[in-house]
Amino acid sequence: MSGNSIGVIFKVTTWGESHGPATGAVVEGCPPGIDLAEEDIQKWLNRRRPGRIASSSPRKEDDVVKILSGTFQGKTTGTPISLIIENANVDSSAYEDIKDIFRPGHGDFTYFKKYGIRDYRGGGRASGRETAARVAAGAVAQKIISRVGVEVIAYTKALGGIVINRERDVAKTISHEDIAVNRLLCPDADAARVMEEKLEEAKRSGDSLGGIVEIIVRGCPPGLGEPVFDKMDADLAKALMSIGTVKGVEIGAGFKVAEMTGSQANDPMTPGGFLSNHAGGILAGITTGQDIVLRVAAKPIPSIAKVQQTIDVRGNRAELSIKGRHDVSAIPRIIPVCEAMVTIVLADHLLRQKTI
Amino acid sequence: MSGNSIGVIFKVTTWGESHGPATGAVVEGCPPGIDLAEEDIQKWLNRRRPGRIASSSPRKEDDVVKILSGTFQGKTTGTPISLIIENANVDSSAYEDIKDIFRPGHGDFTYFKKYGIRDYRGGGRASGRETAARVAAGAVAQKIISRVGVEVIAYTKALGGIVINRERDVAKTISHEDIAVNRLLCPDADAARVMEEKLEEAKRSGDSLGGIVEIIVRGCPPGLGEPVFDKMDADLAKALMSIGTVKGVEIGAGFKVAEMTGSQANDPMTPGGFLSNHAGGILAGITTGQDIVLRVAAKPIPSIAKVQQTIDVRGNRAELSIKGRHDVSAIPRIIPVCEAMVTIVLADHLLRQKTI
Amino acid sequence: MSGNSIGVIFKVTTWGESHGPATGAVVEGCPPGIDLAEEDIQKWLNRRRPGRIASSSPRKEDDVVKILSGTFQGKTTGTPISLIIENANVDSSAYEDIKDIFRPGHGDFTYFKKYGIRDYRGGGRASGRETAARVAAGAVAQKIISRVGVEVIAYTKALGGIVINRERDVAKTISHEDIAVNRLLCPDADAARVMEEKLEEAKRSGDSLGGIVEIIVRGCPPGLGEPVFDKMDADLAKALMSIGTVKGVEIGAGFKVAEMTGSQANDPMTPGGFLSNHAGGILAGITTGQDIVLRVAAKPIPSIAKVQQTIDVRGNRAELSIKGRHDVSAIPRIIPVCEAMVTIVLADHLLRQKTI
Amino acid sequence: MSGNSIGVIFKVTTWGESHGPATGAVVEGCPPGIDLAEEDIQKWLNRRRPGRIASSSPRKEDDVVKILSGTFQGKTTGTPISLIIENANVDSSAYEDIKDIFRPGHGDFTYFKKYGIRDYRGGGRASGRETAARVAAGAVAQKIISRVGVEVIAYTKALGGIVINRERDVAKTISHEDIAVNRLLCPDADAARVMEEKLEEAKRSGDSLGGIVEIIVRGCPPGLGEPVFDKMDADLAKALMSIGTVKGVEIGAGFKVAEMTGSQANDPMTPGGFLSNHAGGILAGITTGQDIVLRVAAKPIPSIAKVQQTIDVRGNRAELSIKGRHDVSAIPRIIPVCEAMVTIVLADHLLRQKTI
């Protein structure tokens, strides 16, 4: 069974290849009567547009979303919402040269092994382009969670080894405005400057950079998450790990818990609330009402100009230097994607909780 | 919708509370004609038995599994396999004292917020006891993956801040025998000795310890995983994060990718195979045929003797010192649980791939 | 993927073979805080007990249900409810003789073709015994629907060609008490007497009889059902057709609509309500608030004493006369099963509607 | 949870309203490497086109399908296939007059009760127009089942009370060519002539007619169907009952089993095969390898010119005479829809069986 859907009540199914006619999502389970116009979705899509930001490919994508169903007179009707984004400016000729070659770090090899066939144009289904549909669907999810005051904010925590210097407090107070101060969506302006230098340097050397994104969920009510397998942290981990470049997910204190004692890690409770948040807002897979705090590690973009060893579809040795306009880092372009995935999971669990 | 099932084709549904009459699992989708006897499952269950290992609670659990359906004359029939483990030696009286108090770091508070009711005896459904059903189901999954030569091995990588010193090579050669050399299932005997001292020290001070488990999958064929949401890494992350104590999951180079460049992170391909495995055996959510390498961070056991601040169900301030026989660390008891979860995901994806 | 579950929010998974140690169901999605004791379930199970009723096998089944999880202090907790019914009085020796023979009208041949193996003892998983688990799960569902005043009543409408003579009015007023007046659960006492004679006659001649069950749902709120595939009528049809002996399902006017005109079939609406109910309480797959009216056709029990032509597992010609204690008709034993299936579907859709 | 998908491995999700910009389907689980071009789908869509056939509305629908994803160089790739059909010639002005009125026999009332809002233009989501997406998806399913020699043929069995006179033999030999002899897709030319007269008469009197469609599945291998809930007959019943006008589904002898004895109903087996097919090709929910035989009852089209009593959204009394171009009977337009639904179920179960 193919895995193109996420969510149980609020369910998103994406479809589309990088260089096909269009990409889209079918969004099911959105309650009726919610204001929803194309602009509401376009606003979120624009945040992931390349060219807008330093580390991104200069290719101009006109990601214009259209709503094909599920709304009437500006409101959702309860029926499935079909969203479509046409693939403009598609030129697959650049991929003709590498159609028989497996690019290291990409899905070329594994797609071929799995399906015995691959759409080699721009990565096909494995392309980051598919995330446009996720962001569009996330915009619908955002309508649902904002009704109960939940907000999701993601930002650059590290890039190319440079880590921001505001860790402790930022989660509690940061806003989308704080992040929008620079192209890297990084709340620490000093760090952002050094990150930009690192990006420039990587670009010059035909290389790429990895980084860390932190995601904060604010205003989440307690009680969300479905033990024992669809726990909130389990579903968030899956949603985030399903983003192409993500190689690790942690919640709250994350991997640091390995070095803590119970008396350090447990968050004391008082009549006034929790005194710390090492749990990252989730206990036993259910939200506590504190901020949910997540971090993901994004690997460097695998498409690099530097010469790499590889093989072709017949197993022969090959060398590869990937030309063309490619992002130097997945950050900050995956930031709205991370937000979308977390938002989709929250919308789903908010609706699931209504059945209890 | 409640989340008591995992898997699509090979599906496991668990049920049961810590101090109820029994715990169990219904295992669906196991192909017919596979040899399966109670001993085959019991063998895996015995690995998670407390008391067997240093860091564990001395409570004697007689985890005896019975097969109630789905087999005939020692072979699976294709119908659902119902597994039951009766809860022996159940004494809930110790929990009467804390039935109105929320234990920090536990699911007491969140279960109450979610359901408006909780079974306070031994943690109820949130108890680690539920993982017995997972391990039993994992034993069935193991039968499926071993038919095609896939093997899952997990071991203690770190405990109480002590990290093993064999990182680089261990994944390629380690065996269940290498791990079974000590009670901590740690392949580094020197590290294991220091870990034992740490455990003893934590016990004396009424505290508990966290750690890291590494899981290796060997012999996995390429092509498993279902883009774009049910990717192999996404499903593994969910399965592992659904274990109570896990706060982080990483694959291959994991969080280290954040500091790598593309030319470092990409695994070069040659006619003889990949030259490195930073991807951890998964590209674009599909297995490459290399070893799958995963790590999880386990938080310290939240039940500690040290006095903690907390509140009761009415929101009043309370103090708590948890008496009784509790594990000092989730490690090594979660090791067979990690293996079971990974095995279940692999069995499911092996069967899913058959439909392609 | 195996199909042992029904329902999305309120989900029932059954397991167990006729002559295995036990049969059971895992019931997920039941909201917390509902009174639920074993007696509540036992009461419904007793209604399908053989021997109680004329057309049934004299085998004494002690269907004693136990609740193994999901309740605490007499109330549901929101966690999965595991129900178990041990198979008492199991003697498989009678099936040794026919273990290589396919009984006509049974699942012997198809199970063997599907799985390449079959548990021949008493029909294995295909046995009507599996419906005990459905009835037990239906008793939990009944708790949910009765909270909002919904009631499900099924009764014998026809048996052996004898049709009851109260068609028009019965649906509006009939009660469980009206039905319990005779062993056939038939509200028409005169018809019931002739049916009994037919049963006696069939028994004497070593044959069996088919019939029709009508199911009425009273008090169902409008708005339930999920277009376009999980429509209320579609889900009810599936649930009822999944009962072994059912070969047809119809709703409202059913097959008679084929001979009606639109002006006859449409139910006029007035400020005081609908003036007729040819729709059977469902329009466009969603409940109208009128009574839901369903009918199913039950085939004659295929186990008959009369000599039948058949083949064995090697494809050789064989003759078969089935001895032993078998029901003469599926009616009335499937009546509580029909009620259970309809009740489960309603409970599921009531909870699904809460997410809208 | 909304119910816009059908199938587990081969999964179809439809979206779209009658008078929205487009209607479509996302088809998941189609294996890679299958030839699939737009013409292959268009061919099936053309069969349900109105105007082509006597009983249909003269409205000209240009149902032109486009494939937006999931194929590359004329072959399926294993990724989701997105199909879109733009709604041409949409004029909603005719619906302005009745936007506050509930049409009897339609989903107007129930959609409003369910969602609190409705897209009144042409029935919105409840329109028969949604079935175009089903037929398009069915064309993909047809590619899968035809690879193993399975064929689905549906035809008019009865219309306006006129029943065809070839019942006994037709199932075994009938072909799509036999059916295409007249506009009603009725293999009995004499009956078809009388049906045409009945249609003409109904049209003149501003009324509409119901009928019966029979569906034959030929070449189906034994072993398909997933007990105990996703039985082949259960899934077929659901799929067919999910078609708007269907009020009854029966399999094999169907409702006639109610009057049969076991010795009549059981299909004797011989080394040369079954001697009859009262079971309709399914035993215990699993295919036997015989033809699958199904019948559905289609209610008369509820949109009639005759004056009807009804109410408006405020509950006030209203009278309604539906003007405009409406079908006189759902037959023969639902014939390709019935074929599509059965084909989708078969494709799904063929793939499900591969996991066993």
PDB file of C-alpha atoms in Angstrom, chain A residues 66-223:
ATOM      1  CA  LYS A  66      -6.011  26.887  -6.999  1.00  0.00           C
ATOM      2  CA  ILE A  67      -8.864  25.433  -4.945  1.00  0.00           C
ATOM      3  CA  LEU A  68     -10.802  23.005  -7.134  1.00  0.00           C
ATOM      4  CA  SER A  69     -13.355  21.711  -4.624  1.00  0.00           C
ATOM      5  CA  GLY A  70     -14.520  21.722  -1.045  1.00  0.00           C
ATOM      6  CA  THR A  71     -15.415  25.384  -0.673  1.00  0.00           C
ATOM      7  CA  PHE A  72     -18.535  27.340  -1.551  1.00  0.00           C
ATOM      8  CA  GLN A  73     -18.976  31.074  -1.258  1.00  0.00           C
ATOM      9  CA  GLY A  74     -15.622  31.340   0.525  1.00  0.00           C
ATOM     10  CA  LYS A  75     -16.274  28.716   3.168  1.00  0.00           C
ATOM     11  CA  THR A  76     -15.363  25.070   3.516  1.00  0.00           C
ATOM     12  CA  THR A  77     -18.281  22.681   3.015  1.00  0.00           C
ATOM     13  CA  GLY A  78     -16.955  19.540   4.710  1.00  0.00           C
ATOM     14  CA  THR A  79     -16.221  17.857   1.372  1.00  0.00           C
ATOM     15  CA  PRO A  80     -12.655  17.156   0.191  1.00  0.00           C
ATOM     16  CA  ILE A  81     -10.590  20.185  -0.686  1.00  0.00           C
ATOM     17  CA  SER A  82      -8.601  19.631  -3.864  1.00  0.00           C
ATOM     18  CA  LEU A  83      -5.599  21.929  -4.215  1.00  0.00           C
ATOM     19  CA  ILE A  84      -3.556  22.182  -7.385  1.00  0.00           C
ATOM     20  CA  ILE A  85      -0.281  23.940  -8.165  1.00  0.00           C
ATOM     21  CA  GLU A  86       0.700  23.872 -11.804  1.00  0.00           C
ATOM     22  CA  ASN A  87       4.346  23.274 -12.531  1.00  0.00           C
ATOM     23  CA  ALA A  88       5.408  26.382 -14.409  1.00  0.00           C
ATOM     24  CA  ASN A  89       8.806  26.875 -16.007  1.00  0.00           C
ATOM     25  CA  VAL A  90       9.439  23.180 -16.314  1.00  0.00           C
ATOM     26  CA  ASP A  91      12.458  22.327 -18.407  1.00  0.00           C
ATOM     27  CA  SER A  92      13.562  18.740 -18.102  1.00  0.00           C
ATOM     28  CA  SER A  93      16.338  18.898 -20.683  1.00  0.00           C
ATOM     29  CA  ALA A  94      18.994  19.335 -18.001  1.00  0.00           C
ATOM     30  CA  TYR A  95      18.084  15.911 -16.662  1.00  0.00           C
ATOM     31  CA  GLU A  96      18.551  14.066 -19.941  1.00  0.00           C
ATOM     32  CA  ASP A  97      22.281  13.815 -19.290  1.00  0.00           C
ATOM     33  CA  ILE A  98      21.867  12.095 -15.952  1.00  0.00           C
ATOM     34  CA  LYS A  99      18.866   9.958 -16.701  1.00  0.00           C
ATOM     35  CA  ASP A 100      20.933   6.786 -16.444  1.00  0.00           C
ATOM     36  CA  ILE A 101      23.036   7.919 -13.498  1.00  0.00           C
ATOM     37  CA  PHE A 102      22.213   7.586  -9.827  1.00  0.00           C
ATOM     38  CA  ARG A 103      22.953  10.830  -8.010  1.00  0.00           C
ATOM     39  CA  PRO A 104      24.556  10.110  -4.599  1.00  0.00           C
ATOM     40  CA  GLY A 105      22.421  11.106  -1.645  1.00  0.00           C
ATOM     41  CA  HIS A 106      19.285  11.182  -3.804  1.00  0.00           C
ATOM     42  CA  GLY A 107      16.415   8.750  -4.224  1.00  0.00           C
ATOM     43  CA  ASP A 108      17.426   7.834  -7.782  1.00  0.00           C
ATOM     44  CA  PHE A 109      18.897   4.483  -6.798  1.00  0.00           C
ATOM     45  CA  THR A 110      16.199   3.515  -4.313  1.00  0.00           C
ATOM     46  CA  TYR A 111      13.251   4.540  -6.500  1.00  0.00           C
ATOM     47  CA  PHE A 112      14.723   2.442  -9.281  1.00  0.00           C
ATOM     48  CA  LYS A 113      15.167  -0.516  -6.924  1.00  0.00           C
ATOM     49  CA  LYS A 114      11.656  -0.164  -5.595  1.00  0.00           C
ATOM     50  CA  TYR A 115       9.619   0.453  -8.716  1.00  0.00           C
ATOM     51  CA  GLY A 116      11.911  -0.782 -11.491  1.00  0.00           C
ATOM     52  CA  ILE A 117      11.228   2.502 -13.224  1.00  0.00           C
ATOM     53  CA  ARG A 118      11.815   6.130 -12.358  1.00  0.00           C
ATOM     54  CA  ASP A 119      10.762   9.520 -13.546  1.00  0.00           C
ATOM     55  CA  TYR A 120      14.250  10.985 -13.696  1.00  0.00           C
ATOM     56  CA  ARG A 121      13.151  14.529 -14.495  1.00  0.00           C
ATOM     57  CA  GLY A 122      14.105  16.651 -11.535  1.00  0.00           C
ATOM     58  CA  GLY A 123      13.842  13.833  -9.049  1.00  0.00           C
ATOM     59  CA  GLY A 124      10.274  13.001  -9.985  1.00  0.00           C
ATOM     60  CA  ARG A 125       8.152  12.228  -6.967  1.00  0.00           C
ATOM     61  CA  ALA A 126      11.179  12.384  -4.631  1.00  0.00           C
ATOM     62  CA  SER A 127      11.748  16.028  -5.464  1.00  0.00           C
ATOM     63  CA  GLY A 128      11.462  18.696  -2.811  1.00  0.00           C
ATOM     64  CA  ARG A 129       8.812  20.122  -5.074  1.00  0.00           C
ATOM     65  CA  GLU A 130       6.296  17.718  -3.555  1.00  0.00           C
ATOM     66  CA  THR A 131       6.554  19.752  -0.362  1.00  0.00           C
ATOM     67  CA  ALA A 132       4.670  22.603  -2.032  1.00  0.00           C
ATOM     68  CA  ALA A 133       1.564  20.435  -1.738  1.00  0.00           C
ATOM     69  CA  ARG A 134       2.341  19.859   1.942  1.00  0.00           C
ATOM     70  CA  VAL A 135       2.623  23.563   2.612  1.00  0.00           C
ATOM     71  CA  ALA A 136      -0.657  24.210   0.803  1.00  0.00           C
ATOM     72  CA  ALA A 137      -2.386  21.540   2.880  1.00  0.00           C
ATOM     73  CA  GLY A 138      -0.733  22.920   6.001  1.00  0.00           C
ATOM     74  CA  ALA A 139      -2.385  26.256   5.313  1.00  0.00           C
ATOM     75  CA  VAL A 140      -5.771  24.557   5.600  1.00  0.00           C
ATOM     76  CA  ALA A 141      -4.680  22.828   8.807  1.00  0.00           C
ATOM     77  CA  GLN A 142      -3.572  26.175  10.145  1.00  0.00           C
ATOM     78  CA  LYS A 143      -7.151  27.432   9.853  1.00  0.00           C
ATOM     79  CA  ILE A 144      -8.266  24.618  12.130  1.00  0.00           C
ATOM     80  CA  ILE A 145      -5.644  24.959  14.837  1.00  0.00           C
ATOM     81  CA  SER A 146      -5.791  28.750  14.934  1.00  0.00           C
ATOM     82  CA  ARG A 147      -9.473  28.533  15.885  1.00  0.00           C
ATOM     83  CA  VAL A 148      -8.388  27.192  19.267  1.00  0.00           C
ATOM     84  CA  GLY A 149      -5.377  29.462  19.550  1.00  0.00           C
ATOM     85  CA  VAL A 150      -2.608  27.069  18.552  1.00  0.00           C
ATOM     86  CA  GLU A 151       0.376  28.532  16.730  1.00  0.00           C
ATOM     87  CA  VAL A 152       3.361  26.807  15.102  1.00  0.00           C
ATOM     88  CA  ILE A 153       6.653  28.636  14.600  1.00  0.00           C
ATOM     89  CA  ALA A 154       9.818  27.159  13.121  1.00  0.00           C
ATOM     90  CA  TYR A 155      13.202  28.789  12.685  1.00  0.00           C
ATOM     91  CA  THR A 156      16.821  28.159  11.887  1.00  0.00           C
ATOM     92  CA  LYS A 157      18.656  26.950  14.961  1.00  0.00           C
ATOM     93  CA  ALA A 158      21.888  25.948  13.252  1.00  0.00           C
ATOM     94  CA  LEU A 159      23.374  26.077   9.776  1.00  0.00           C
ATOM     95  CA  GLY A 160      26.776  24.931   8.613  1.00  0.00           C
ATOM     96  CA  GLY A 161      27.866  24.372  12.187  1.00  0.00           C
ATOM     97  CA  ILE A 162      26.828  27.842  13.397  1.00  0.00           C
ATOM     98  CA  VAL A 163      24.342  27.612  16.267  1.00  0.00           C
ATOM     99  CA  ILE A 164      22.172  30.458  17.457  1.00  0.00           C
ATOM    100  CA  ASN A 165      22.852  31.911  20.848  1.00  0.00           C
ATOM    101  CA  ARG A 166      19.421  32.407  22.373  1.00  0.00           C
ATOM    102  CA  GLU A 167      18.358  28.958  23.152  1.00  0.00           C
ATOM    103  CA  ARG A 168      16.866  29.093  26.529  1.00  0.00           C
ATOM    104  CA  ASP A 169      14.283  31.820  26.258  1.00  0.00           C
ATOM    105  CA  VAL A 170      13.443  31.967  22.634  1.00  0.00           C
ATOM    106  CA  ALA A 171      10.794  29.280  22.664  1.00  0.00           C
ATOM    107  CA  LYS A 172       8.562  31.113  25.054  1.00  0.00           C
ATOM    108  CA  THR A 173       8.410  34.428  23.312  1.00  0.00           C
ATOM    109  CA  ILE A 174       9.446  34.078  19.709  1.00  0.00           C
ATOM    110  CA  SER A 175       7.016  35.200  17.015  1.00  0.00           C
ATOM    111  CA  HIS A 176       6.838  34.866  13.258  1.00  0.00           C
ATOM    112  CA  GLU A 177       7.916  38.514  13.167  1.00  0.00           C
ATOM    113  CA  ASP A 178      11.078  37.821  15.183  1.00  0.00           C
ATOM    114  CA  ILE A 179      12.060  35.225  12.636  1.00  0.00           C
ATOM    115  CA  ALA A 180      11.289  37.213   9.527  1.00  0.00           C
ATOM    116  CA  VAL A 181      14.108  39.637  10.310  1.00  0.00           C
ATOM    117  CA  ASN A 182      16.475  37.920   7.906  1.00  0.00           C
ATOM    118  CA  ARG A 183      16.360  35.635   4.907  1.00  0.00           C
ATOM    119  CA  LEU A 184      17.412  32.641   6.950  1.00  0.00           C
ATOM    120  CA  LEU A 185      14.457  32.926   9.309  1.00  0.00           C
ATOM    121  CA  CYS A 186      16.977  32.943  12.130  1.00  0.00           C
ATOM    122  CA  PRO A 187      16.132  34.912  15.265  1.00  0.00           C
ATOM    123  CA  ASP A 188      19.813  35.549  16.074  1.00  0.00           C
ATOM    124  CA  ALA A 189      21.004  38.265  13.658  1.00  0.00           C
ATOM    125  CA  ASP A 190      24.688  37.783  14.503  1.00  0.00           C
ATOM    126  CA  ALA A 191      24.561  34.091  13.892  1.00  0.00           C
ATOM    127  CA  ALA A 192      22.615  34.666  10.685  1.00  0.00           C
ATOM    128  CA  ARG A 193      25.440  36.842   9.335  1.00  0.00           C
ATOM    129  CA  VAL A 194      27.996  34.103   9.896  1.00  0.00           C
ATOM    130  CA  MET A 195      25.638  31.525   8.416  1.00  0.00           C
ATOM    131  CA  GLU A 196      25.375  33.650   5.269  1.00  0.00           C
ATOM    132  CA  GLU A 197      29.162  33.665   4.987  1.00  0.00           C
ATOM    133  CA  LYS A 198      29.218  29.901   5.375  1.00  0.00           C
ATOM    134  CA  LEU A 199      26.619  29.554   2.619  1.00  0.00           C
ATOM    135  CA  GLU A 200      28.605  31.795   0.293  1.00  0.00           C
ATOM    136  CA  GLU A 201      31.736  29.783   0.985  1.00  0.00           C
ATOM    137  CA  ALA A 202      29.967  26.464   0.381  1.00  0.00           C
ATOM    138  CA  LYS A 203      28.539  27.780  -2.860  1.00  0.00           C
ATOM    139  CA  ARG A 204      31.965  28.825  -4.080  1.00  0.00           C
ATOM    140  CA  SER A 205      33.405  25.418  -3.338  1.00  0.00           C
ATOM    141  CA  GLY A 206      30.528  23.629  -5.067  1.00  0.00           C
ATOM    142  CA  ASP A 207      29.318  22.149  -1.822  1.00  0.00           C
ATOM    143  CA  SER A 208      26.267  22.337   0.433  1.00  0.00           C
ATOM    144  CA  LEU A 209      25.426  22.621   4.138  1.00  0.00           C
ATOM    145  CA  GLY A 210      23.246  20.960   6.731  1.00  0.00           C
ATOM    146  CA  GLY A 211      21.515  22.485   9.729  1.00  0.00           C
ATOM    147  CA  ILE A 212      18.954  22.289  12.481  1.00  0.00           C
ATOM    148  CA  VAL A 213      15.406  23.627  12.567  1.00  0.00           C
ATOM    149  CA  GLU A 214      13.564  24.164  15.816  1.00  0.00           C
ATOM    150  CA  ILE A 215       9.774  24.097  15.888  1.00  0.00           C
ATOM    151  CA  ILE A 216       7.676  25.539  18.697  1.00  0.00           C
ATOM    152  CA  VAL A 217       3.960  24.886  19.167  1.00  0.00           C
ATOM    153  CA  ARG A 218       2.290  27.434  21.355  1.00  0.00           C
ATOM    154  CA  GLY A 219      -1.174  27.363  22.879  1.00  0.00           C
ATOM    155  CA  CYS A 220      -1.701  23.640  22.437  1.00  0.00           C
ATOM    156  CA  PRO A 221      -4.379  22.305  24.797  1.00  0.00           C
ATOM    157  CA  PRO A 222      -3.523  19.314  26.996  1.00  0.00           C
ATOM    158  CA  GLY A 223      -4.910  15.903  26.146  1.00  0.00           C
TER     159      GLY A 223
END
